PDB file of C-alpha atoms and ligand atoms in Angstrom:
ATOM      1  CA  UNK A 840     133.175 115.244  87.784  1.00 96.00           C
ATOM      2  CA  UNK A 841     131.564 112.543  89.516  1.00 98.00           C
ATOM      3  CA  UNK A 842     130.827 108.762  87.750  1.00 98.00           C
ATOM      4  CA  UNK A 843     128.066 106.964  89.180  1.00 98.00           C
ATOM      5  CA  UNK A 844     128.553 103.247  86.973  1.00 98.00           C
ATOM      6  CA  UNK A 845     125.318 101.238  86.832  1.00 98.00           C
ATOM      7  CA  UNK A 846     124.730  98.183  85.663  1.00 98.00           C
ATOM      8  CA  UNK A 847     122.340  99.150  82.957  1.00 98.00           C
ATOM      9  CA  UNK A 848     119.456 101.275  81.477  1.00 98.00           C
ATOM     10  CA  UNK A 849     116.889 100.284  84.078  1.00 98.00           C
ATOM     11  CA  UNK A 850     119.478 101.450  86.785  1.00 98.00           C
ATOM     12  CA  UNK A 851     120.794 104.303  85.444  1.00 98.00           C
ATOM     13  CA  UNK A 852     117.312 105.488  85.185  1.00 98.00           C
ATOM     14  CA  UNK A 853     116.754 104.441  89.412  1.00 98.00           C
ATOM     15  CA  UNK A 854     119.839 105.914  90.280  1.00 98.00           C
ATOM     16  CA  UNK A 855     119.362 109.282  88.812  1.00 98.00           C
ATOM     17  CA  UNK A 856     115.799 109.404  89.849  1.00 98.00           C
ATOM     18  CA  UNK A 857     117.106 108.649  93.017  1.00 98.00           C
ATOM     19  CA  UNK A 858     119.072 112.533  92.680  1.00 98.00           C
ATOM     20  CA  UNK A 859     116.276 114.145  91.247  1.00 98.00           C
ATOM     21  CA  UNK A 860     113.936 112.853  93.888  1.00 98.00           C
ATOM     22  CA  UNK A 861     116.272 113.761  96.593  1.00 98.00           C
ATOM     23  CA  UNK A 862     116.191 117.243  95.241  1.00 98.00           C
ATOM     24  CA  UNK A 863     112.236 117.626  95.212  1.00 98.00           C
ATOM     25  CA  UNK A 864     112.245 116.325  98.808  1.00 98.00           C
ATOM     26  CA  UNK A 865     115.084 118.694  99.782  1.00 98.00           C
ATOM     27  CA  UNK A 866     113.529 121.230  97.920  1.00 98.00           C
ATOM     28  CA  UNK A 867     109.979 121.285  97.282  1.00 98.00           C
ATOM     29  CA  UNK A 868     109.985 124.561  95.180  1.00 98.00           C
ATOM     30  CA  UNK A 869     113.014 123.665  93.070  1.00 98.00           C
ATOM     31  CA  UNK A 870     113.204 124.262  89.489  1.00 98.00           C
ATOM     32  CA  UNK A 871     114.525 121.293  87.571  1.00 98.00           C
ATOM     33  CA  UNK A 872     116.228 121.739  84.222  1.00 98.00           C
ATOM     34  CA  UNK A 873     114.880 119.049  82.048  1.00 98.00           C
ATOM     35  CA  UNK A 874     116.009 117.132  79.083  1.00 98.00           C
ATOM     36  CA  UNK A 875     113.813 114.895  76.111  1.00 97.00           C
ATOM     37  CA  UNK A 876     115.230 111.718  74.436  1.00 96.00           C
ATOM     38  CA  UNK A 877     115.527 108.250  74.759  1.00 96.00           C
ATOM     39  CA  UNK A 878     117.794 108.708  78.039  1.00 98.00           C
ATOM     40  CA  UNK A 879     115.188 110.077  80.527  1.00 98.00           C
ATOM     41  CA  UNK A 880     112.487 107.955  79.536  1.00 98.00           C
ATOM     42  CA  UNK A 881     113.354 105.655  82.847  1.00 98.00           C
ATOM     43  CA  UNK A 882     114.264 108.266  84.810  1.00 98.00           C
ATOM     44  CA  UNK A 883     110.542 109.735  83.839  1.00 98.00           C
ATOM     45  CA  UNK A 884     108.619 106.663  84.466  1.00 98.00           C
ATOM     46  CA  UNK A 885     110.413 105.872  87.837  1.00 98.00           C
ATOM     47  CA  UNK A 886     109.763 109.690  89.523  1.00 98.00           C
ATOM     48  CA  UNK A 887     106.252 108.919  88.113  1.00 98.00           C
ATOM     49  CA  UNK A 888     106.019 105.683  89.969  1.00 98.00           C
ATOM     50  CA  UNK A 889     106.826 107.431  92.953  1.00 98.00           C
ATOM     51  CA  UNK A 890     104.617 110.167  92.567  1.00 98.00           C
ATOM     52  CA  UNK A 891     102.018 107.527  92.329  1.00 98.00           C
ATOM     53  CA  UNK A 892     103.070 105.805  95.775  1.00 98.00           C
ATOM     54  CA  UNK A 893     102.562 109.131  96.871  1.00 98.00           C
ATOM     55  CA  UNK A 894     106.813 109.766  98.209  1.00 97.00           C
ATOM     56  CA  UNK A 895     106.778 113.284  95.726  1.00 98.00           C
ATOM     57  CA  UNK A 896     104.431 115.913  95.135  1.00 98.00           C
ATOM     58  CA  UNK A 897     105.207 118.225  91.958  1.00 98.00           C
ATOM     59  CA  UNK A 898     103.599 120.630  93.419  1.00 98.00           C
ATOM     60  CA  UNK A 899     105.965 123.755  94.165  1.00 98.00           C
ATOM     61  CA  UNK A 900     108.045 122.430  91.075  1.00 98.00           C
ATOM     62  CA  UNK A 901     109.094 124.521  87.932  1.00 98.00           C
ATOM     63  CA  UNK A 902     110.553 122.741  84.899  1.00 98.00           C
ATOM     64  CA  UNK A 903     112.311 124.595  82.561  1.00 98.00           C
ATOM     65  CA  UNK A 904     113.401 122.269  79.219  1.00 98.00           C
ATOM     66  CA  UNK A 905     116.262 122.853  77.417  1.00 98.00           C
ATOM     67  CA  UNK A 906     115.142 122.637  73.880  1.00 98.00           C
ATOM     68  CA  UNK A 907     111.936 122.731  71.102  1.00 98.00           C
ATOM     69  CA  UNK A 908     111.870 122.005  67.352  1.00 98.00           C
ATOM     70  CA  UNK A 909     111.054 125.238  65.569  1.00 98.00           C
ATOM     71  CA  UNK A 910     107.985 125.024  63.751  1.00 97.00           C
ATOM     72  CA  UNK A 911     105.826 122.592  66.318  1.00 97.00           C
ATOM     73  CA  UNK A 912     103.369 123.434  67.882  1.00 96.00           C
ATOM     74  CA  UNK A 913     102.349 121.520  71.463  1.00 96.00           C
ATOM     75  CA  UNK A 914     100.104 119.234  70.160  1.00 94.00           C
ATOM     76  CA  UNK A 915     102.484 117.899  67.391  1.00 96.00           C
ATOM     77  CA  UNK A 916     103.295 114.411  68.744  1.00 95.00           C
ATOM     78  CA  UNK A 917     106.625 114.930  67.937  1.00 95.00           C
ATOM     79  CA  UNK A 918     107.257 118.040  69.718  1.00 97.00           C
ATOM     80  CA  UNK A 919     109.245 118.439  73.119  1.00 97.00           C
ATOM     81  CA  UNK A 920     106.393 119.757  74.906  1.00 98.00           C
ATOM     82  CA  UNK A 921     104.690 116.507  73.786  1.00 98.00           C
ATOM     83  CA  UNK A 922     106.831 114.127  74.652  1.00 98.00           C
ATOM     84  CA  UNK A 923     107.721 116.189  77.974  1.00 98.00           C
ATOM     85  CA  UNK A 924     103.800 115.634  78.807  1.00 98.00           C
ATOM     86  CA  UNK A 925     103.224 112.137  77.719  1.00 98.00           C
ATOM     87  CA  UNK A 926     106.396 111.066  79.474  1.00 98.00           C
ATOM     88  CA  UNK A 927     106.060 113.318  82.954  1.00 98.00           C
ATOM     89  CA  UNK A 928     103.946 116.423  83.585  1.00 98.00           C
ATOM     90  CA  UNK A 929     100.835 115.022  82.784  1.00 98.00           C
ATOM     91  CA  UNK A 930     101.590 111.467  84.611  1.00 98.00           C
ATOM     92  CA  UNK A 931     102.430 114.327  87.736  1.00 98.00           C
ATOM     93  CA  UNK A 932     100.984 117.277  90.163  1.00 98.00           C
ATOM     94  CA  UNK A 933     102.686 119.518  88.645  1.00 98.00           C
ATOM     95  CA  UNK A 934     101.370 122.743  87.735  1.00 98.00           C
ATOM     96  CA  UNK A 935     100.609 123.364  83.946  1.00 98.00           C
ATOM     97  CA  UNK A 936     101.765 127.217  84.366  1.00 98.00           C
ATOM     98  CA  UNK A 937     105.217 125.984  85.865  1.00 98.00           C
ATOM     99  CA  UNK A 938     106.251 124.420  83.115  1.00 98.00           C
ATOM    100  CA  UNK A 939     108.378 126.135  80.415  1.00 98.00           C
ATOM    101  CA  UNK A 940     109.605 125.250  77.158  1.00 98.00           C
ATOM    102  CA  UNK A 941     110.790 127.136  74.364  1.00 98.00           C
ATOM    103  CA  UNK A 942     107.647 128.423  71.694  1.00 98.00           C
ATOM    104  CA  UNK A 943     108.097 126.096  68.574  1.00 98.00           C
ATOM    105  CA  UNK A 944     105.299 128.117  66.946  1.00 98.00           C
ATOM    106  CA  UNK A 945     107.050 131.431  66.874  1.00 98.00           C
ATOM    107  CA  UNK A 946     108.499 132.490  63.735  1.00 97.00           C
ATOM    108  CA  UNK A 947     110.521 135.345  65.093  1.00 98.00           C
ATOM    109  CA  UNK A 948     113.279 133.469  66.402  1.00 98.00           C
ATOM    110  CA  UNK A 949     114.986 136.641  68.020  1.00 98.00           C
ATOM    111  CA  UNK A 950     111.593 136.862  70.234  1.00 98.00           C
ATOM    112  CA  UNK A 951     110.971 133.328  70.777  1.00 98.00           C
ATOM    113  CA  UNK A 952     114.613 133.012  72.397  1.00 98.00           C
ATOM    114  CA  UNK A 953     114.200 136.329  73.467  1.00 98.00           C
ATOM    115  CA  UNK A 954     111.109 135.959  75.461  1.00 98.00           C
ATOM    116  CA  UNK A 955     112.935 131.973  76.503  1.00 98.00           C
ATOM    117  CA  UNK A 956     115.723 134.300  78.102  1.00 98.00           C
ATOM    118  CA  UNK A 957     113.482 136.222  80.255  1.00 98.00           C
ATOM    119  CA  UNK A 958     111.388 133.311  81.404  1.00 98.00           C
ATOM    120  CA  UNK A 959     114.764 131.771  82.638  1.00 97.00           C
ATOM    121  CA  UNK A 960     115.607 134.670  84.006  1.00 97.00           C
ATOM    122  CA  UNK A 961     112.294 134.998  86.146  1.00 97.00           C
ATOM    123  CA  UNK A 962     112.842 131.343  87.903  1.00 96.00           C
ATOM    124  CA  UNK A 963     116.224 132.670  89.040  1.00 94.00           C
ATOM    125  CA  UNK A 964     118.375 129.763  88.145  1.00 92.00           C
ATOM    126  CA  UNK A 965     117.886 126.244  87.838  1.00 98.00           C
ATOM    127  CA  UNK A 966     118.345 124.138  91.117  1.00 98.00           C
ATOM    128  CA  UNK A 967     119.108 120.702  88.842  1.00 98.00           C
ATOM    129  CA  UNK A 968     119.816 120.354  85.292  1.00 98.00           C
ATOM    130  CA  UNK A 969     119.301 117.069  83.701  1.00 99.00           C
ATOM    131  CA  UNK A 970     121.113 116.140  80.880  1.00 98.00           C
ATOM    132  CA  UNK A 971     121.695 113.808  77.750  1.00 98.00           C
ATOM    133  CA  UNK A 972     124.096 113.871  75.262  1.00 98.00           C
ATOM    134  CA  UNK A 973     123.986 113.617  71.452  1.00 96.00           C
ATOM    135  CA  UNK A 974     126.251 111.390  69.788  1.00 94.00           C
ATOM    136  CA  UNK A 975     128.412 114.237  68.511  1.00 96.00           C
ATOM    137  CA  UNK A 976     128.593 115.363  71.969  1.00 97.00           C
ATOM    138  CA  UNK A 977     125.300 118.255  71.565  1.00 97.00           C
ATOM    139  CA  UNK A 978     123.495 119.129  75.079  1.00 98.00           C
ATOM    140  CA  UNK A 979     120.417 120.543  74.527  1.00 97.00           C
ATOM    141  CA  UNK A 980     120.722 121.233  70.842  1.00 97.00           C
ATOM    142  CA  UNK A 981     123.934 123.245  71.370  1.00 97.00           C
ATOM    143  CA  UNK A 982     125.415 121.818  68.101  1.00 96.00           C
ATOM    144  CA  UNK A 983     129.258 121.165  67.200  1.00 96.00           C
ATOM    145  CA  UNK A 984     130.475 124.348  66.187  1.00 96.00           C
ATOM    146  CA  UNK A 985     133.234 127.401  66.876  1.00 97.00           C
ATOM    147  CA  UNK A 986     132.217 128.898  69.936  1.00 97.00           C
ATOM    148  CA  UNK A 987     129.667 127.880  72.963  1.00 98.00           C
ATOM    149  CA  UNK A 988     126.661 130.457  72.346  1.00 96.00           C
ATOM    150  CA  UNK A 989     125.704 131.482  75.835  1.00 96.00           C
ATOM    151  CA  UNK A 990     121.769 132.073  75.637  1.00 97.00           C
ATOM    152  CA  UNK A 991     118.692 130.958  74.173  1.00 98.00           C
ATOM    153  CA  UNK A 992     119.544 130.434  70.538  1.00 98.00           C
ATOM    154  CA  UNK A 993     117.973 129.064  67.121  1.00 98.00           C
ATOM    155  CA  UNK A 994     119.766 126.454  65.942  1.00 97.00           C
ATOM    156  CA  UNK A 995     120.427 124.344  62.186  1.00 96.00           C
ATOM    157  CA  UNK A 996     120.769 121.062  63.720  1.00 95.00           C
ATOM    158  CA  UNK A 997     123.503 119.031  62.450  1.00 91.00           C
ATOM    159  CA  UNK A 998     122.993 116.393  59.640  1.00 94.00           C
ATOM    160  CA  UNK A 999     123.984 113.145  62.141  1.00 92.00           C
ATOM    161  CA  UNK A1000     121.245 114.902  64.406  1.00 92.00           C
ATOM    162  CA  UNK A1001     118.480 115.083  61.884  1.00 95.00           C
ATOM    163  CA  UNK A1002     119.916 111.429  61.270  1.00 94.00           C
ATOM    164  CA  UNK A1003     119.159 110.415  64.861  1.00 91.00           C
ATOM    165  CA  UNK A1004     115.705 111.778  65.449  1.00 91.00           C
ATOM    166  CA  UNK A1005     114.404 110.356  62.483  1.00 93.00           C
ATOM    167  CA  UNK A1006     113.659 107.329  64.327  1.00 92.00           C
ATOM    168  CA  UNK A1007     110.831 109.480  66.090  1.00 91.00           C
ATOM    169  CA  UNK A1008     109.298 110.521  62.631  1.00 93.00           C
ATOM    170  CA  UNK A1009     107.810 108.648  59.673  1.00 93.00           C
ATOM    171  CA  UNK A1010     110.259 110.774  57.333  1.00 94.00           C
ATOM    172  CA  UNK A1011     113.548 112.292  57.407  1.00 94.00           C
ATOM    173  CA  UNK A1012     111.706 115.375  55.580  1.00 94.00           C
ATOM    174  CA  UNK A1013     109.641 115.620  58.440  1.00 94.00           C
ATOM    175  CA  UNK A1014     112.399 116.211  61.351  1.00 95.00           C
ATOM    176  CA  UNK A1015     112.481 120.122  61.108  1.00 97.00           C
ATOM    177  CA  UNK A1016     115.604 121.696  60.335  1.00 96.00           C
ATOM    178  CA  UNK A1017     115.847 123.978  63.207  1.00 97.00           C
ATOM    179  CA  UNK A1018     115.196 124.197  66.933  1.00 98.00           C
ATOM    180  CA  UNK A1019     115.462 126.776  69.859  1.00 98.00           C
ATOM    181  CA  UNK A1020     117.717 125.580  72.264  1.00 98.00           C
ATOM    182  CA  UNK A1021     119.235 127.338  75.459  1.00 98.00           C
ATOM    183  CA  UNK A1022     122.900 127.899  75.609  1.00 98.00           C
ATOM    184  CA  UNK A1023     125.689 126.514  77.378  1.00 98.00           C
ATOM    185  CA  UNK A1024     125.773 129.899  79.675  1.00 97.00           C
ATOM    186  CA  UNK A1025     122.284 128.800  80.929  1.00 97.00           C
ATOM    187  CA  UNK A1026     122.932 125.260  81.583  1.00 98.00           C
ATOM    188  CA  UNK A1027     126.210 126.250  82.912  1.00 98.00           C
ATOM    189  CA  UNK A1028     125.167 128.286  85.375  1.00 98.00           C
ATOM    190  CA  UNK A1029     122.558 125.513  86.975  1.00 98.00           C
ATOM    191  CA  UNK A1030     123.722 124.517  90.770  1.00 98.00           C
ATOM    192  CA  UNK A1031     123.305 121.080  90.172  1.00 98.00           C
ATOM    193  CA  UNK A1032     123.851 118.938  86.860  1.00 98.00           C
ATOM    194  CA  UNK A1033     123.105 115.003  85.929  1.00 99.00           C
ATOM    195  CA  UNK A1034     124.042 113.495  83.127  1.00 99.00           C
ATOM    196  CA  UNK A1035     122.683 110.056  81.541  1.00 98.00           C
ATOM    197  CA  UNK A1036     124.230 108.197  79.350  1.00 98.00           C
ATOM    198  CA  UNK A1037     123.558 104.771  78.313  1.00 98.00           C
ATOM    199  CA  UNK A1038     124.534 102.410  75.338  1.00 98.00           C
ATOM    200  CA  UNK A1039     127.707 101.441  73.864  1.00 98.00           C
ATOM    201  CA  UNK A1040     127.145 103.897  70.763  1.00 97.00           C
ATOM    202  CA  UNK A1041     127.820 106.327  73.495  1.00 98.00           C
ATOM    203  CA  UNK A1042     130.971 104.874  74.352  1.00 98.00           C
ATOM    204  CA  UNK A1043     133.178 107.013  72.788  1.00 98.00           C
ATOM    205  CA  UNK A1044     131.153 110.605  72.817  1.00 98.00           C
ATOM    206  CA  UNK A1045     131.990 109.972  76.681  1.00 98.00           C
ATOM    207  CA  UNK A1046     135.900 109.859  76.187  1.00 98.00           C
ATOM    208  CA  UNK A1047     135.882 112.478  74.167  1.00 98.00           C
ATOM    209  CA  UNK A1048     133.663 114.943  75.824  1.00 98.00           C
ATOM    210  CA  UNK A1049     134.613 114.266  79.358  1.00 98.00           C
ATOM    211  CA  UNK A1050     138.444 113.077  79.381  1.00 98.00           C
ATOM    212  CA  UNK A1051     139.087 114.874  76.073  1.00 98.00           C
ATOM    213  CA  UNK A1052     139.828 118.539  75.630  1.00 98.00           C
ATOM    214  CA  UNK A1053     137.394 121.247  76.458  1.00 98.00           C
ATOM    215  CA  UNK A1054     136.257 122.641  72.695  1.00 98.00           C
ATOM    216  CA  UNK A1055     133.113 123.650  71.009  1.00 98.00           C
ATOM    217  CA  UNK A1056     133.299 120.968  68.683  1.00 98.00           C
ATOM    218  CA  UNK A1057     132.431 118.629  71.425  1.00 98.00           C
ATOM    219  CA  UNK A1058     130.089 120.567  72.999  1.00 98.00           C
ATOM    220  CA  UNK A1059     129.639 118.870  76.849  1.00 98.00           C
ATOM    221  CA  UNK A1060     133.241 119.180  77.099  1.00 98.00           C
ATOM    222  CA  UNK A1061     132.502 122.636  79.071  1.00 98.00           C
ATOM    223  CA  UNK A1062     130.893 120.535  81.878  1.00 98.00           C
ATOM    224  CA  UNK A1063     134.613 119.763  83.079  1.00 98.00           C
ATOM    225  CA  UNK A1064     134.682 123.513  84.105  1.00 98.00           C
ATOM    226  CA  UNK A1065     131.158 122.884  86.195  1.00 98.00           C
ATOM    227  CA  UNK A1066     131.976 121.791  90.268  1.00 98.00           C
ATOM    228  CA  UNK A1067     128.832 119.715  90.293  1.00 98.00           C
ATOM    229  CA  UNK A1068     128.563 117.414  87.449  1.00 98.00           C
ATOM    230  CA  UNK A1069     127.122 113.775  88.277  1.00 98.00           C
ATOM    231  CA  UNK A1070     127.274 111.045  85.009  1.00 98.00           C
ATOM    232  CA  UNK A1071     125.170 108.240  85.468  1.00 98.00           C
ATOM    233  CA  UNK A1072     126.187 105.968  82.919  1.00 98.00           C
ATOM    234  CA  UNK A1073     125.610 102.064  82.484  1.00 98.00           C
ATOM    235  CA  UNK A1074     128.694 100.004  81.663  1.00 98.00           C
ATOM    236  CA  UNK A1075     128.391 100.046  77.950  1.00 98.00           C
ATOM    237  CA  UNK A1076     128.458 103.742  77.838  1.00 98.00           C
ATOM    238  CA  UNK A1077     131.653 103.791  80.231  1.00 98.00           C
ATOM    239  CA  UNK A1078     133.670 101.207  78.284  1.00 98.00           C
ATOM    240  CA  UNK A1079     136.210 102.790  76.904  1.00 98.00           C
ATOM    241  CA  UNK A1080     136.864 104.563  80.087  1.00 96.00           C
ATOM    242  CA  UNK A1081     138.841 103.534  83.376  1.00 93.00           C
ATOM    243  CA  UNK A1082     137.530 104.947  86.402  1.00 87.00           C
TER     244      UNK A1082
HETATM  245  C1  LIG B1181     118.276 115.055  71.358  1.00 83.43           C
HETATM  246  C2  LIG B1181     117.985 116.161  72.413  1.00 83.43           C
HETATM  247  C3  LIG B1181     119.020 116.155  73.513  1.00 83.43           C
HETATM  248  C4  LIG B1181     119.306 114.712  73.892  1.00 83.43           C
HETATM  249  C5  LIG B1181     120.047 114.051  72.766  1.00 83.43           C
HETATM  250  C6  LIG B1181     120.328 112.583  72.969  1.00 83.43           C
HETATM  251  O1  LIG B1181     118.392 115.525  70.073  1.00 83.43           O
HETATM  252  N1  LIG B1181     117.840 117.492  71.923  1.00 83.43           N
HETATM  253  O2  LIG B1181     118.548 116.910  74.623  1.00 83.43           O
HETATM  254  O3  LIG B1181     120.108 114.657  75.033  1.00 83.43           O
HETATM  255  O4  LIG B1181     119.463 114.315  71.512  1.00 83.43           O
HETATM  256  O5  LIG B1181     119.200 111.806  72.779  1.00 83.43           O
HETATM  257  P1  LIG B1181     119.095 110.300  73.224  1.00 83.43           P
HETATM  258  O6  LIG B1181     119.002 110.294  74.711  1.00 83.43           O
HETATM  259  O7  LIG B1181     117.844 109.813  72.572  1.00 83.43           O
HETATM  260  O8  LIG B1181     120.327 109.626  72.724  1.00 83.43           O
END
């Protein structure tokens, strides 16, 4: 695994839209694994920025996001697709068919993950995978549990989770219960992953996941086993690590 320290939100945010933009450059027709949450936000507005100076074109991209709240529909402001085209896509050239996410709106949660599987599956892997973690160490919305679930799942997010997204809602009764997430096979199997972290409530989820052992109670522990894992974290989030 590979630490990149910055010195705080803002440059977290430059210096892994610095990766991300290298990728689009390198690779024009990438497809780019992509996360929601407060982390991104920067890393959002600064690939927007350059967009805007004209230095990336969206064009030939494909996003593929790694999670929905079942039971949302796109135009729910608090839905991933939502916040995914507030914050990006529609800021960007990208193309409105290129974008995936999983269907909040289908009931059938064997088909919506189903039908998630096979979209994944028809971009033939994801070039970069961007990442955030959850305080109890969930990527994506791969919860704390016994095992790593490998595909496209539906999940019961955790209670601390529920806890933490409530700050995006008016009520806690209104952050659904469940979400379709993809599994740790799928993000596993991306060439490329970046992870940002930032804060010193993070502080410890970063011990634990990344110098602690590999379990499925702290889910990002698995990215130990990935050869290309980048962590862009600011201080705060590294501080009860020595690098
Ligand atoms: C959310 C998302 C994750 C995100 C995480 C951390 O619930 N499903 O993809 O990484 O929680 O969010 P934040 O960056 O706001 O701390």
């Amino acid at each position: 695994m590979k630490f990149i320290k910055a010195t705080d939100y803002m440059d977290m945010s430059r210096k892994a839209a610095n990766i991300i933009s290298a990728q689009i450059i390198m690779k024009p027709n990438c497809v780019l694994g992509l996360a929601t949450g407060s982390s991104p936000i920067g890393i959002y507005n600064q690939l927007v920025e350059w967009y805007q100076k004209g230095d990336l074109d969206f064009s030939q991209v494909t996003t593929i996001n790694l999670d929905e709240y079942k039971g949302l529909s796109k135009d729910n402001e608090q839905s991933y697709y939502h916040f995914m085209d507030e914050k990006l896509f529609s800021r960007v050239n990208i193309k409105k068919e290129r974008i995936f996410l999983p269907n909040g709106m289908e009931k059938d949660s064997t088909k919506a993950c189903d039908d998630y599987n096979n979209i994944i599956e028809s971009c033939k892997g994801v070039d970069l995978q961007l990442l955030g973690i959850g305080h109890n160490g969930h990527i994506g919305f791969n919860e704390p549990g016994e095992e790593f679930k490998a595909k496209t799942h539906c999940v019961d997010l955790a209670e601390s989770t529920i806890i933490a997204n409530q700050r995006f809602f008016s009520t806690i009764e209104e952050v659904p219960k469940q979400a379709y997430t993809v599994g740790i096979k799928t993000i596993m199997q991306a060439e490329k992953i970046v992870v940002v972290v930032s804060g010193e409530e993070k502080a410890e989820i970063v011990k634990e996941a990344f110098f602690g052992p590999i379990t499925p109670k702290v889910q990002a522990s698995i990215l130990q086993l990935h050869n290309d894992v980048t962590i862009v974290a600011d201080e705060a989030a590294l501080s009860m690590i020595e690098l």
